[in-house]
Coordinates of C-alpha atoms in Angstrom, one line a residue:
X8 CA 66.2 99.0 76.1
X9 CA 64.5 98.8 72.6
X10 CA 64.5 102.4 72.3
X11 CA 68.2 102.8 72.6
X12 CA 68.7 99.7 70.7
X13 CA 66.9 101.3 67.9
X14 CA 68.8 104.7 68.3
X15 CA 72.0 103.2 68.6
X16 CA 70.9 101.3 65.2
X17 CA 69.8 104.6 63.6
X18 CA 73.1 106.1 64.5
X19 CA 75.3 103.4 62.8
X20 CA 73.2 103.5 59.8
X21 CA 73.9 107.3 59.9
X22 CA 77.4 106.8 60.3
X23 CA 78.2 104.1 57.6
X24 CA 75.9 106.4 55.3
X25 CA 78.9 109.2 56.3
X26 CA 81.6 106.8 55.5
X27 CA 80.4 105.7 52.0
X28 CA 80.3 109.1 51.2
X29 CA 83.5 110.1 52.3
X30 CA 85.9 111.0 49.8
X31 CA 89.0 108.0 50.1
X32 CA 87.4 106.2 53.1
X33 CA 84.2 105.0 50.5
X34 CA 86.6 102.7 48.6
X35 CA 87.5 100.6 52.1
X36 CA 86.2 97.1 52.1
X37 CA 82.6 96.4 54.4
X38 CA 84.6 94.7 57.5
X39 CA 87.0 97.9 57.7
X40 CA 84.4 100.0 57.2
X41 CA 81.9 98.4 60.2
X42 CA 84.9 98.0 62.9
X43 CA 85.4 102.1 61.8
X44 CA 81.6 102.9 62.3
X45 CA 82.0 101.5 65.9
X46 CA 84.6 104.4 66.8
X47 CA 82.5 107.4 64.9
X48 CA 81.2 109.9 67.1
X49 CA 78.9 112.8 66.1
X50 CA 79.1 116.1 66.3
X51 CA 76.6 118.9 65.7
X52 CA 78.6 122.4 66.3
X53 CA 77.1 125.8 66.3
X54 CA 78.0 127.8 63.1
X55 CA 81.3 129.4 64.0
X56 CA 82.3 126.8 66.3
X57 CA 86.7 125.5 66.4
X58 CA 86.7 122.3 66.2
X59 CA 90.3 122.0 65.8
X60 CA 92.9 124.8 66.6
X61 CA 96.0 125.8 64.8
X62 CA 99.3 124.6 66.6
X63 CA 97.1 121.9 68.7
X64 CA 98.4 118.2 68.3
X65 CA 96.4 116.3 66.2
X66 CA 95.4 113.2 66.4
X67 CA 91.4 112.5 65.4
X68 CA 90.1 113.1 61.9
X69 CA 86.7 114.5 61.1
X70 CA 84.0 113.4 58.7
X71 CA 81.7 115.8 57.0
X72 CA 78.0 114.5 57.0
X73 CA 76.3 117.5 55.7
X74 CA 77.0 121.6 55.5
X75 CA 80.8 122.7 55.6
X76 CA 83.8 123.4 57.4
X77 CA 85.9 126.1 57.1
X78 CA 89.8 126.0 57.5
X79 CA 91.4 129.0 58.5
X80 CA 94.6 130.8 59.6
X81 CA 95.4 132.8 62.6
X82 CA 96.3 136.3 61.9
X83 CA 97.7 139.1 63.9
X84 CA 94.7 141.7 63.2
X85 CA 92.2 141.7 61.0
X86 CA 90.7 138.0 62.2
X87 CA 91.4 134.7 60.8
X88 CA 92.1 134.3 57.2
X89 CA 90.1 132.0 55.6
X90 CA 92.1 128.8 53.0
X91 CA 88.8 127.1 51.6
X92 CA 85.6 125.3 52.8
X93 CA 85.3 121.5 53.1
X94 CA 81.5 120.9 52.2
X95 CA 79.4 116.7 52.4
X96 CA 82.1 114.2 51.8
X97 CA 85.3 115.8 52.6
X98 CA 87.7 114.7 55.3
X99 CA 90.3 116.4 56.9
X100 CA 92.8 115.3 59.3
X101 CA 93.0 111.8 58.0
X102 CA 97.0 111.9 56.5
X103 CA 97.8 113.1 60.6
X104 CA 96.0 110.2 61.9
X105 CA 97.7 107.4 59.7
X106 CA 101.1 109.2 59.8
X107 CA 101.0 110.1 64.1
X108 CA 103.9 111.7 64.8
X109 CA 103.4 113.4 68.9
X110 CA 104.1 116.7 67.9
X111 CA 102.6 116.4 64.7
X112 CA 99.9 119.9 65.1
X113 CA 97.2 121.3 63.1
X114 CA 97.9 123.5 59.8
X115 CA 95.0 125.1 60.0
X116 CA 91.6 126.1 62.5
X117 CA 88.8 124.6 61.3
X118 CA 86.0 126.6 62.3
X119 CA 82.1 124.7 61.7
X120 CA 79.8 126.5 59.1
X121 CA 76.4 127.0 58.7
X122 CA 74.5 123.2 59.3
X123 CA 77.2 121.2 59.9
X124 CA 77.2 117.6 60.8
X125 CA 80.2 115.6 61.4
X126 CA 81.7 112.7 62.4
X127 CA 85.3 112.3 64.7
X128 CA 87.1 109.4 64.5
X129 CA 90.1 109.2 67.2
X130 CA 93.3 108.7 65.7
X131 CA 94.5 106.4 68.8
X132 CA 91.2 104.2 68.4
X133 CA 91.3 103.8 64.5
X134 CA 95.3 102.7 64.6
X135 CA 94.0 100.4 67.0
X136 CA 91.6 99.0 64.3
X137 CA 94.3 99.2 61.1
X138 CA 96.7 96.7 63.5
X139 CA 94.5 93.8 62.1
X140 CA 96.9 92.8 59.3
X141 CA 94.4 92.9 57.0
X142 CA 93.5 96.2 57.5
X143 CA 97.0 97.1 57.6
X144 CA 97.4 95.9 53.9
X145 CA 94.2 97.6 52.9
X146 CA 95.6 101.0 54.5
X147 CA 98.8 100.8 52.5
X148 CA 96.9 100.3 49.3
X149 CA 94.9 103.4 50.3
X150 CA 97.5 105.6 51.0
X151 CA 99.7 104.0 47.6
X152 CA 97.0 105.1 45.8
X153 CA 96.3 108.8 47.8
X154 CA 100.1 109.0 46.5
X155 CA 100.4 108.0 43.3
X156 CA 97.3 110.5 42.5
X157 CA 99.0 113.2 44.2
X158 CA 102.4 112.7 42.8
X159 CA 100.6 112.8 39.1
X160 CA 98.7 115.9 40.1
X161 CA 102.1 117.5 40.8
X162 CA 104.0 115.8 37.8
X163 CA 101.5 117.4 35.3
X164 CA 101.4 120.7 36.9
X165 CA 105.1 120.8 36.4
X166 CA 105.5 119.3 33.3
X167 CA 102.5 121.9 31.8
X168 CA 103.0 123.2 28.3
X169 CA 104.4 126.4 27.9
X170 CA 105.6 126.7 31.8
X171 CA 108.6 126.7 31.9
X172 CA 110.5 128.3 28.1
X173 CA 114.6 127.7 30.0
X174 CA 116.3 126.8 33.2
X175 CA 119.2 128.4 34.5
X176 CA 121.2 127.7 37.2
X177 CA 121.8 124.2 37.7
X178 CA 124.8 122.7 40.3
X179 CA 126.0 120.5 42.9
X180 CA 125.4 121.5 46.6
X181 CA 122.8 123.4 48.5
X182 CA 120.1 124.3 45.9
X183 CA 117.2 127.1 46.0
X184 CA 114.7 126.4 43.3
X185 CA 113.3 129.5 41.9
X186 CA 110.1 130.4 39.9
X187 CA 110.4 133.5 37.8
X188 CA 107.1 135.0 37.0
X189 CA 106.2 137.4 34.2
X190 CA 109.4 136.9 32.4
X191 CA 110.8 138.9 29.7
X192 CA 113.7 138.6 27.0
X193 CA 115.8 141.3 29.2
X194 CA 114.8 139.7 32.4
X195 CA 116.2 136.5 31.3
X196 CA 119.4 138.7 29.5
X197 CA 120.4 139.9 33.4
X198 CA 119.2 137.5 35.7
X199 CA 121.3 134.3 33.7
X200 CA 124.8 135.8 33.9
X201 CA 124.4 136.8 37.9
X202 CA 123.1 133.1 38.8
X203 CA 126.1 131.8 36.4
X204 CA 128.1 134.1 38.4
X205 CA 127.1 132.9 41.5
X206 CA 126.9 129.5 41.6
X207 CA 130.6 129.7 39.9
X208 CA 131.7 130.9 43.1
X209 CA 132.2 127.7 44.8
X210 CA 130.2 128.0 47.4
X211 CA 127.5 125.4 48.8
X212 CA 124.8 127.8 47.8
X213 CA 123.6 127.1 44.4
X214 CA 120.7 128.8 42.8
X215 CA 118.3 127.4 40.5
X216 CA 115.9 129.6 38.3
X217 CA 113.2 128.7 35.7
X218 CA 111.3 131.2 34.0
X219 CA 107.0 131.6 32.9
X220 CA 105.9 134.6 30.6
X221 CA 102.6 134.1 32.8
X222 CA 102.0 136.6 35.3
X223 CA 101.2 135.0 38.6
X224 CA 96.9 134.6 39.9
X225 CA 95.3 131.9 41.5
X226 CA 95.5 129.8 38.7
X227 CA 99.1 129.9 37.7
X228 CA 100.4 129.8 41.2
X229 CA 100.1 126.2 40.7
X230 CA 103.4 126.7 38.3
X231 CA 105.7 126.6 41.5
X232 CA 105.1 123.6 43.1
X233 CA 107.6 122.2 44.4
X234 CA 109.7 125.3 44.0
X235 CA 111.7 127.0 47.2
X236 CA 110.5 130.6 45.9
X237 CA 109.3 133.0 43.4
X238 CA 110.4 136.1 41.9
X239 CA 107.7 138.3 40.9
X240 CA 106.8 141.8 39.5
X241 CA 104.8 144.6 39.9
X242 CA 101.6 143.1 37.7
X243 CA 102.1 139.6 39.5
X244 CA 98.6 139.2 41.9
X245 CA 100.0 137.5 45.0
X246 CA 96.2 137.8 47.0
X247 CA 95.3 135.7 49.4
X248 CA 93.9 132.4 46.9
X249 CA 97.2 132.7 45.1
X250 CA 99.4 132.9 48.4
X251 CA 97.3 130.0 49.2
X252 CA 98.4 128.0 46.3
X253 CA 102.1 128.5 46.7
X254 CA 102.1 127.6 50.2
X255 CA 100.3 124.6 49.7
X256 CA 103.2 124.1 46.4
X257 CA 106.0 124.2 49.1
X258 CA 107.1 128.1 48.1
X259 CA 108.6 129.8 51.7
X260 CA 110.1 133.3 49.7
X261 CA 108.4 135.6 47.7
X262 CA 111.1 137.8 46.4
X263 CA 109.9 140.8 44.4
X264 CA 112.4 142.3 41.6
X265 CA 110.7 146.0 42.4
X266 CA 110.6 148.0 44.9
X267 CA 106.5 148.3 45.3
X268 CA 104.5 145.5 47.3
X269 CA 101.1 146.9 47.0
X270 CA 99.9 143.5 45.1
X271 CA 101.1 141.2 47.9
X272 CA 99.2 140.6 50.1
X273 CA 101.0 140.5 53.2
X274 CA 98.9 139.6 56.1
X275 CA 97.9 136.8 53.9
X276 CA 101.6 135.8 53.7
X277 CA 102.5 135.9 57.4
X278 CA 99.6 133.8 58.2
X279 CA 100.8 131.0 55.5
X280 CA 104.5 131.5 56.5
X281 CA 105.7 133.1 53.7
X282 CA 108.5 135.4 54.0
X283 CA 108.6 138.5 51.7
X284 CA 111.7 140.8 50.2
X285 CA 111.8 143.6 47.8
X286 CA 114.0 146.3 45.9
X287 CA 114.4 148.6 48.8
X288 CA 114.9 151.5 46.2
X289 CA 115.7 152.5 42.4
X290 CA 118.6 154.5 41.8
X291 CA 116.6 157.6 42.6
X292 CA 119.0 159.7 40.2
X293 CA 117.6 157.3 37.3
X294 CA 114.1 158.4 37.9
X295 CA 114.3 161.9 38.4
X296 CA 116.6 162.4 35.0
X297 CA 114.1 160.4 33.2
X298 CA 111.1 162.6 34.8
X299 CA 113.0 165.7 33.3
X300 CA 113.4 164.0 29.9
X301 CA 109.4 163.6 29.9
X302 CA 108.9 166.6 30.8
X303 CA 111.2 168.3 27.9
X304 CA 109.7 165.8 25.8
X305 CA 106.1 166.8 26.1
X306 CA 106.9 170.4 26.0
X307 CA 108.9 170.7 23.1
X308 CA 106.2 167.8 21.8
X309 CA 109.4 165.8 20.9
X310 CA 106.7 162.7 20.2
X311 CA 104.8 164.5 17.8
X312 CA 107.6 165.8 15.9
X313 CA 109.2 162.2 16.4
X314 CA 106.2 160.9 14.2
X315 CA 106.1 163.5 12.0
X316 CA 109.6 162.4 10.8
X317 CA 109.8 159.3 10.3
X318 CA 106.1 159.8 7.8
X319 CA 108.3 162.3 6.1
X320 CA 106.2 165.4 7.3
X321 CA 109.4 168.1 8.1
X322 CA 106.8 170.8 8.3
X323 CA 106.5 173.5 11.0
X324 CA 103.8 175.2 12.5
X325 CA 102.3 175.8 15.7
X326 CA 101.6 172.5 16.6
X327 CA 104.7 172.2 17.8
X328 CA 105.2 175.0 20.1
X329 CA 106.7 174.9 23.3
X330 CA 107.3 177.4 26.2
X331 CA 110.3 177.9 27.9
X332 CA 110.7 176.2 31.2
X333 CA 113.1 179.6 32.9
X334 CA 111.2 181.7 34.9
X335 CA 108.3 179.4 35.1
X336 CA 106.9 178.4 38.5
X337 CA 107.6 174.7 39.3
X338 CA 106.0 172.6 41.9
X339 CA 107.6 169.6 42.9
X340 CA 105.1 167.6 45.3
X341 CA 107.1 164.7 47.3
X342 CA 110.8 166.1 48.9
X343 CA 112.1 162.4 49.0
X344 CA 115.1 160.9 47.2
X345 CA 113.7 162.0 44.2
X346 CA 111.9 165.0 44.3
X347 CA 115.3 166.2 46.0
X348 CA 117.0 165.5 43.2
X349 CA 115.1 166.6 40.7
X350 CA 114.6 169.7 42.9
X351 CA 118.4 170.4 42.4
X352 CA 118.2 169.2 38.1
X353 CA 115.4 171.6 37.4
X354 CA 116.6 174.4 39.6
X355 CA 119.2 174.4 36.6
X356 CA 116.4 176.3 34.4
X357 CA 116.1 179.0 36.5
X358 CA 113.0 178.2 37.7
X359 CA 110.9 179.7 40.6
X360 CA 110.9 176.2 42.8
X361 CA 108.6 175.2 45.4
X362 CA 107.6 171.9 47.5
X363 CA 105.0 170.5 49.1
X364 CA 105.3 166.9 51.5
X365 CA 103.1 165.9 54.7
X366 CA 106.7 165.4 55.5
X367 CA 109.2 168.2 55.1
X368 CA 112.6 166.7 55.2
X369 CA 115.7 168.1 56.9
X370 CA 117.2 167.6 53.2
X371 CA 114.8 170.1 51.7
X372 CA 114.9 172.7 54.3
X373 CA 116.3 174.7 51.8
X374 CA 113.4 174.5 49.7
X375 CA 110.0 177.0 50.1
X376 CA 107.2 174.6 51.1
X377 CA 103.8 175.6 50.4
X378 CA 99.6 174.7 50.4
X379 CA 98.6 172.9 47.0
X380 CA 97.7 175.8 44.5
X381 CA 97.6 176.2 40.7
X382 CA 101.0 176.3 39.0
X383 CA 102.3 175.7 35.5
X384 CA 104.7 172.5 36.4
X385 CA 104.0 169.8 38.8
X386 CA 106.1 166.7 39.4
X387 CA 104.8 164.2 41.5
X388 CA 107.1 162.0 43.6
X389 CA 104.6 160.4 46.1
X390 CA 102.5 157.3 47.6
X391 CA 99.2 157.7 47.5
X392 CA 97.5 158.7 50.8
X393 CA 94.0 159.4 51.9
X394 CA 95.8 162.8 53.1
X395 CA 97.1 163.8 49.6
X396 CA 93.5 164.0 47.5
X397 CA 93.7 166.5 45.3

């Protein structure tokens, strides 16, 4: 009897030790603190074992003694994706316990690291406990304060300097708030007058947009809190820590203003919920016209002469020799939208034309296809694949 007197002893000095250090719960007065002790129960998990599984109803919180937790997400392929690591101290789960709703579920996994202790404290035993009035007035000053620090964590990420340089957008009705990353004078110049336009269109819909020069990372992500979405380009890094941040700020829609998603990551952003949209193509006539004008440009060493001029150097000479593009061979690798048109602009010159795709399209079967080989013209109109090295 003395020996499990003394264990039982040890274990509740162990476990107020655990709650003292507990981030939030250390503040609780002694009597809370004891009556919680009573319902702690240890845990010593293998490294890598789930403690708590995405989509399962929660309703205990868990105490981390020593080592860390790890919180991720379910993923189709690839395994979980991991959010961040709760080392000694940190509690999770506690906001679901207090605010018990029955199908209130898990965010997250949380999967036990290397050494960890912990502590679970039943959500149906502790509400038990915070029915003492008492305890029910020290609760609501814990969770006033857990409130107020949150809602001035959020008010000065908003109200930043330099965040935010204009707001367009603002109306009555059903509105999408908007963060516009990586903004520009002409970005502003064409996105203002469509939102104006829209939003005068009487419908319930009504579109909001502010605007950052930043470029989205991990550290400006924070920017959108509280936003709906955000608009982003093609130097905007939307990996996995900044996808994080953003659903954690409340964003749903990433909406890209170009037609390449290589710097989203999307896995990432199906595992947080996050729904992604881009241009599905540039007006392909656009970039095959401006792929002849470089292409004139550098042969006829327009920039050179350009430069020339305007330091008052009108001399000629070699330097700026060109050839002439009939009769030359030209190679245009890529037969999509674009390299079929500019297969048809170039073919203009009189040129010797052939192609080269892993795909040969039924558009270009008029075209001569051939192995890579050594030619005086290339244009390149293709993604990058591990069957294209050169």
């Amino acid at each position: 009897i003395s020996r499990i007197s003394q264990r039982n002893k040890t274990a509740t000095t162990m476990a107020k030790l655990a709650l003292d250090n507990a981030e939030w719960l250390s503040t609780l007065s002694e009597p809370l603190k004891n009556d919680i002790v009573g319902i702690m129960t240890q845990r010593l998990p293998s490294e890598g074992d789930c403690l708590l599984k995405e989509g399962e109803i929660i309703d205990s919180f868990i105490i981390v003694e020593a080592g860390t937790l790890i919180r991720t997400k379910s993923t189709d392929a690839n395994g979980p994706l991991p959010l961040d690591e709760l080392g000694a101290g940190k509690v999770t789960g506690f906001l679901h316990v207090v605010g018990h709703h029955d199908d209130d579920m898990a965010f997250a996994n949380v999967i036990a690291g290397k050494d960890a202790k912990v502590w679970i404290v039943r959500g149906e035993e502790f509400r038990a406990i915070t029915e003492n009035p008492q305890h029910t007035t020290e609760m609501m000053n814990l969770l006033t304060r857990l409130l107020r620090k949150a809602s001035k964590i959020v008010r000065a990420t908003l109200n930043e300097t330099g965040v935010r340089v204009g707001r367009s957008g603002e109306g009555t009705g059903r509105t999408i708030k908007i963060m516009c990353y990586d903004t520009t004078s002409w970005v502003r110049e064409n996105f203002e007058p469509q939102i104006e336009k829209f939003n005068n269109e009487g419908k319930d819909l009504k579109l909001q947009m502010d605007y950052t020069s930043d470029r989205l990372d991990m550290k400006t992500a924070k920017y959108a809190a509280g936003y709906d979405a955000v608009c982003l380009f093609v130097n905007d890094t939307a990996d996995t820590e900044a996808l994080w941040v953003l659903s954690m700020g409340g964003v749903k829609f990433i909406a890209m203003r170009c037609a390449g998603f290589d710097r989203v990551d999307t896995k990432a952003a199906k595992a947080l919920g996050l729904s992604v949209a881009r241009v599905p193509a540039y007006s392909p006539y656009a970039v095959a016209e401006h792929a002849i004008s470089l292409l004139m440009a550098v042969n006829r060493k327009i920039h050179i002469a350009s430069v020339r001029v305007k330091m008052a150097n009108f001399s000629l000479d070699s330097g700026l020799l060109g050839m002439d593009i009939h009769g030359k061979t030209v190679a245009v690798m890529g037969t999509g939208k674009i390299g079929q048109i500019l297969c048809k602009i170039i073919s203009g010159f009189g040129v010797n034309l052939l192609a080269y795709d892993v795909f040969e399209s039924d558009e270009g079967k008029s075209l001569h296809y051939l192995s890579l080989c050594q030619h005086r013209i290339f244009g390149l109109h293709l993604l990058f694949s591990s069957q294209q090295s050169l």
